[in-house]
Amino acid sequence: MQATTVSEKTNHLLTQLGIGLGILLAVGLFVVAIGRMGLLNGLLGREITQPGAIHLTAQDMRFGQTEIHLKVGQTVTLTLDNKDFFGHSFDANDFDVHTVMPANSQVTASFTATRPGVFDFYCGVPGHQKAGMVGKFIVEP
Ligand SMILES: [Cu+2]
C-alpha cells in the first residue's frame, strides 16, 4: 500500500497553501496596523506622510495655536498661514527659526526639536509680541 494517495497529496498541498495565505494575510494586516500607528514613518521617510506637519495660522494679531506639543528628535515642518492683511513673522529663538510671514500668504519653516523643554515662539514685528502674538513649543522626551 502506498504511503499517500493523490487525493491525500492534494489535501496536504491545499492545507499548506491555506496556511501560507493565512500567514501572508496576517503579515499584511500587521504591516497595515503598524503603518497606521506611524511606526513606519521613520523607515519610509517623512516625505510620504509628513508626521511633523503643523499648520499655524496668524490672524487678528494672534497665532491659531498657543501650545504645540512635540517629541524630542521630531522634525517639524510648519506651514505659516498669515490671514491678516499685514505682515507678521514667526520667531523661535531656541530653534534659530526666524521666518517672515508676508500678508495673506503661506510660507514654510522647518526645524528639529533636539532637547526637551518649553520654548517660546512669537511674532518679531515690533509691538506684535506684546499684543499677544506668542506661543510655546512643549517638547517632550
Ligand atoms: Cu505679527
PDB file of C-alpha atoms and ligand atoms in Angstrom:
ATOM      1  CA  MET A   1       0.000   0.000   0.000  1.00  0.00           C
ATOM      2  CA  GLN A   2       1.290   3.428  -0.920  1.00  0.00           C
ATOM      3  CA  ALA A   3       2.025   5.908   1.825  1.00  0.00           C
ATOM      4  CA  THR A   4      -0.056   8.651   0.281  1.00  0.00           C
ATOM      5  CA  THR A   5      -2.717   8.761  -2.386  1.00  0.00           C
ATOM      6  CA  VAL A   6      -3.060  11.532  -4.929  1.00  0.00           C
ATOM      7  CA  SER A   7      -6.040  12.854  -3.029  1.00  0.00           C
ATOM      8  CA  GLU A   8      -4.079  12.981   0.230  1.00  0.00           C
ATOM      9  CA  LYS A   9      -1.238  14.778  -1.516  1.00  0.00           C
ATOM     10  CA  THR A  10      -3.684  17.319  -2.917  1.00  0.00           C
ATOM     11  CA  ASN A  11      -5.217  17.848   0.516  1.00  0.00           C
ATOM     12  CA  HIS A  12      -1.788  18.275   2.009  1.00  0.00           C
ATOM     13  CA  LEU A  13      -0.888  20.847  -0.659  1.00  0.00           C
ATOM     14  CA  LEU A  14      -4.139  22.730  -0.121  1.00  0.00           C
ATOM     15  CA  THR A  15      -3.543  22.802   3.639  1.00  0.00           C
ATOM     16  CA  GLN A  16      -0.051  24.215   3.108  1.00  0.00           C
ATOM     17  CA  LEU A  17      -1.421  26.750   0.665  1.00  0.00           C
ATOM     18  CA  GLY A  18      -4.088  27.760   3.217  1.00  0.00           C
ATOM     19  CA  ILE A  19      -1.505  28.209   5.955  1.00  0.00           C
ATOM     20  CA  GLY A  20       0.708  30.178   3.574  1.00  0.00           C
ATOM     21  CA  LEU A  21      -2.135  32.508   2.602  1.00  0.00           C
ATOM     22  CA  GLY A  22      -3.095  32.892   6.257  1.00  0.00           C
ATOM     23  CA  ILE A  23       0.431  33.939   7.166  1.00  0.00           C
ATOM     24  CA  LEU A  24       0.564  36.371   4.244  1.00  0.00           C
ATOM     25  CA  LEU A  25      -2.740  37.890   5.332  1.00  0.00           C
ATOM     26  CA  ALA A  26      -1.570  38.172   8.944  1.00  0.00           C
ATOM     27  CA  VAL A  27       1.693  39.828   7.894  1.00  0.00           C
ATOM     28  CA  GLY A  28      -0.214  42.163   5.599  1.00  0.00           C
ATOM     29  CA  LEU A  29      -2.604  43.219   8.370  1.00  0.00           C
ATOM     30  CA  PHE A  30       0.325  43.662  10.754  1.00  0.00           C
ATOM     31  CA  VAL A  31       2.128  45.964   8.308  1.00  0.00           C
ATOM     32  CA  VAL A  32      -1.055  47.981   7.742  1.00  0.00           C
ATOM     33  CA  ALA A  33      -1.627  48.268  11.519  1.00  0.00           C
ATOM     34  CA  ILE A  34       1.940  49.411  12.133  1.00  0.00           C
ATOM     35  CA  GLY A  35       1.706  51.841   9.240  1.00  0.00           C
ATOM     36  CA  ARG A  36      -1.459  53.326  10.757  1.00  0.00           C
ATOM     37  CA  MET A  37       0.346  53.799  14.059  1.00  0.00           C
ATOM     38  CA  GLY A  38       3.005  55.745  12.206  1.00  0.00           C
ATOM     39  CA  LEU A  39       5.823  53.426  13.196  1.00  0.00           C
ATOM     40  CA  LEU A  40       6.991  53.032   9.612  1.00  0.00           C
ATOM     41  CA  ASN A  41       7.330  56.748   9.008  1.00  0.00           C
ATOM     42  CA  GLY A  42      10.881  56.793  10.263  1.00  0.00           C
ATOM     43  CA  LEU A  43      11.808  53.889   7.998  1.00  0.00           C
ATOM     44  CA  LEU A  44       9.958  55.021   4.892  1.00  0.00           C
ATOM     45  CA  GLY A  45      10.926  58.684   5.014  1.00  0.00           C
ATOM     46  CA  ARG A  46       8.949  61.711   6.048  1.00  0.00           C
ATOM     47  CA  GLU A  47       8.055  62.818   2.522  1.00  0.00           C
ATOM     48  CA  ILE A  48       5.269  60.256   2.377  1.00  0.00           C
ATOM     49  CA  THR A  49       3.088  61.139   5.362  1.00  0.00           C
ATOM     50  CA  GLN A  50       4.769  64.199   6.931  1.00  0.00           C
ATOM     51  CA  PRO A  51       4.095  63.292  10.565  1.00  0.00           C
ATOM     52  CA  GLY A  52       5.595  66.585  11.718  1.00  0.00           C
ATOM     53  CA  ALA A  53       3.423  68.809   9.541  1.00  0.00           C
ATOM     54  CA  ILE A  54       1.840  71.626  11.537  1.00  0.00           C
ATOM     55  CA  HIS A  55      -0.440  74.302  10.182  1.00  0.00           C
ATOM     56  CA  LEU A  56      -0.167  77.532  12.157  1.00  0.00           C
ATOM     57  CA  THR A  57      -2.323  80.480  11.279  1.00  0.00           C
ATOM     58  CA  ALA A  58      -1.755  84.100  12.149  1.00  0.00           C
ATOM     59  CA  GLN A  59      -4.983  86.057  12.218  1.00  0.00           C
ATOM     60  CA  ASP A  60      -6.192  89.170  14.033  1.00  0.00           C
ATOM     61  CA  MET A  61      -2.819  89.553  15.775  1.00  0.00           C
ATOM     62  CA  ARG A  62      -2.960  86.027  17.186  1.00  0.00           C
ATOM     63  CA  PHE A  63      -1.410  82.692  16.403  1.00  0.00           C
ATOM     64  CA  GLY A  64      -4.002  79.959  15.865  1.00  0.00           C
ATOM     65  CA  GLN A  65      -2.287  77.697  18.412  1.00  0.00           C
ATOM     66  CA  THR A  66      -0.508  78.851  21.549  1.00  0.00           C
ATOM     67  CA  GLU A  67       0.725  75.401  22.640  1.00  0.00           C
ATOM     68  CA  ILE A  68       2.329  72.994  20.211  1.00  0.00           C
ATOM     69  CA  HIS A  69       3.451  69.622  21.541  1.00  0.00           C
ATOM     70  CA  LEU A  70       6.479  67.899  20.052  1.00  0.00           C
ATOM     71  CA  LYS A  71       8.706  64.945  20.798  1.00  0.00           C
ATOM     72  CA  VAL A  72      12.469  65.191  21.052  1.00  0.00           C
ATOM     73  CA  GLY A  73      14.019  64.327  17.710  1.00  0.00           C
ATOM     74  CA  GLN A  74      10.870  65.208  15.800  1.00  0.00           C
ATOM     75  CA  THR A  75      11.408  67.253  12.687  1.00  0.00           C
ATOM     76  CA  VAL A  76       8.630  69.762  12.244  1.00  0.00           C
ATOM     77  CA  THR A  77       7.503  71.479   9.096  1.00  0.00           C
ATOM     78  CA  LEU A  78       5.391  74.490   9.893  1.00  0.00           C
ATOM     79  CA  THR A  79       3.043  75.911   7.332  1.00  0.00           C
ATOM     80  CA  LEU A  80       2.772  79.516   8.449  1.00  0.00           C
ATOM     81  CA  ASP A  81      -0.505  80.847   7.160  1.00  0.00           C
ATOM     82  CA  ASN A  82      -0.870  84.599   7.543  1.00  0.00           C
ATOM     83  CA  LYS A  83      -4.518  85.529   7.046  1.00  0.00           C
ATOM     84  CA  ASP A  84      -4.009  89.152   8.047  1.00  0.00           C
ATOM     85  CA  PHE A  85      -3.658  91.949   5.527  1.00  0.00           C
ATOM     86  CA  PHE A  86      -0.387  92.985   7.149  1.00  0.00           C
ATOM     87  CA  GLY A  87       2.889  91.207   7.711  1.00  0.00           C
ATOM     88  CA  HIS A  88       3.925  89.035  10.636  1.00  0.00           C
ATOM     89  CA  SER A  89       6.919  86.897  11.410  1.00  0.00           C
ATOM     90  CA  PHE A  90       7.461  83.603  13.131  1.00  0.00           C
ATOM     91  CA  ASP A  91      10.365  83.577  15.551  1.00  0.00           C
ATOM     92  CA  ALA A  92      11.571  80.745  17.772  1.00  0.00           C
ATOM     93  CA  ASN A  93      14.982  81.738  19.094  1.00  0.00           C
ATOM     94  CA  ASP A  94      15.755  78.356  20.658  1.00  0.00           C
ATOM     95  CA  PHE A  95      15.459  76.658  17.269  1.00  0.00           C
ATOM     96  CA  ASP A  96      17.017  79.557  15.357  1.00  0.00           C
ATOM     97  CA  VAL A  97      13.875  79.974  13.273  1.00  0.00           C
ATOM     98  CA  HIS A  98      13.093  83.485  12.025  1.00  0.00           C
ATOM     99  CA  THR A  99      10.652  83.487   9.138  1.00  0.00           C
ATOM    100  CA  VAL A 100       8.922  86.465   7.582  1.00  0.00           C
ATOM    101  CA  MET A 101       5.192  85.934   7.046  1.00  0.00           C
ATOM    102  CA  PRO A 102       4.015  88.266   4.280  1.00  0.00           C
ATOM    103  CA  ALA A 103       0.389  89.422   4.311  1.00  0.00           C
ATOM    104  CA  ASN A 104      -2.226  86.976   3.032  1.00  0.00           C
ATOM    105  CA  SER A 105       0.204  84.206   2.202  1.00  0.00           C
ATOM    106  CA  GLN A 106       1.676  80.917   3.323  1.00  0.00           C
ATOM    107  CA  VAL A 107       5.336  80.160   3.923  1.00  0.00           C
ATOM    108  CA  THR A 108       7.036  77.149   5.481  1.00  0.00           C
ATOM    109  CA  ALA A 109       9.709  76.745   8.121  1.00  0.00           C
ATOM    110  CA  SER A 110      11.345  73.563   9.338  1.00  0.00           C
ATOM    111  CA  PHE A 111      13.358  72.606  12.389  1.00  0.00           C
ATOM    112  CA  THR A 112      14.140  69.661  14.640  1.00  0.00           C
ATOM    113  CA  ALA A 113      13.383  69.671  18.352  1.00  0.00           C
ATOM    114  CA  THR A 114      16.682  68.473  19.788  1.00  0.00           C
ATOM    115  CA  ARG A 115      16.006  68.682  23.532  1.00  0.00           C
ATOM    116  CA  PRO A 116      13.048  68.579  25.878  1.00  0.00           C
ATOM    117  CA  GLY A 117      11.638  71.714  27.458  1.00  0.00           C
ATOM    118  CA  VAL A 118       9.308  74.636  26.909  1.00  0.00           C
ATOM    119  CA  PHE A 119      10.366  77.060  24.188  1.00  0.00           C
ATOM    120  CA  ASP A 120       8.681  80.327  23.295  1.00  0.00           C
ATOM    121  CA  PHE A 121       7.725  81.427  19.823  1.00  0.00           C
ATOM    122  CA  TYR A 122       6.486  84.885  18.920  1.00  0.00           C
ATOM    123  CA  CYS A 123       5.966  87.379  16.154  1.00  0.00           C
ATOM    124  CA  GLY A 124       9.008  89.586  15.781  1.00  0.00           C
ATOM    125  CA  VAL A 125       7.200  92.521  14.167  1.00  0.00           C
ATOM    126  CA  PRO A 126       7.525  95.448  16.624  1.00  0.00           C
ATOM    127  CA  GLY A 127       4.601  95.538  19.055  1.00  0.00           C
ATOM    128  CA  HIS A 128       3.063  92.216  18.000  1.00  0.00           C
ATOM    129  CA  GLN A 129       4.628  90.099  20.737  1.00  0.00           C
ATOM    130  CA  LYS A 130       3.325  92.494  23.385  1.00  0.00           C
ATOM    131  CA  ALA A 131      -0.065  92.465  21.682  1.00  0.00           C
ATOM    132  CA  GLY A 132      -0.255  88.707  22.248  1.00  0.00           C
ATOM    133  CA  MET A 133       1.368  87.034  19.270  1.00  0.00           C
ATOM    134  CA  VAL A 134       3.109  84.416  21.393  1.00  0.00           C
ATOM    135  CA  GLY A 135       3.046  80.700  21.961  1.00  0.00           C
ATOM    136  CA  LYS A 136       5.059  77.773  23.294  1.00  0.00           C
ATOM    137  CA  PHE A 137       6.553  74.601  21.964  1.00  0.00           C
ATOM    138  CA  ILE A 138       6.347  71.899  24.597  1.00  0.00           C
ATOM    139  CA  VAL A 139       8.963  69.322  23.693  1.00  0.00           C
ATOM    140  CA  GLU A 140       8.501  66.022  25.489  1.00  0.00           C
ATOM    141  CA  PRO A 141      11.299  63.489  25.955  1.00  0.00           C
TER     142      PRO A 141
HETATM  143 CU    CU B   1       2.708  89.768  13.986  1.00  0.00          CU
END
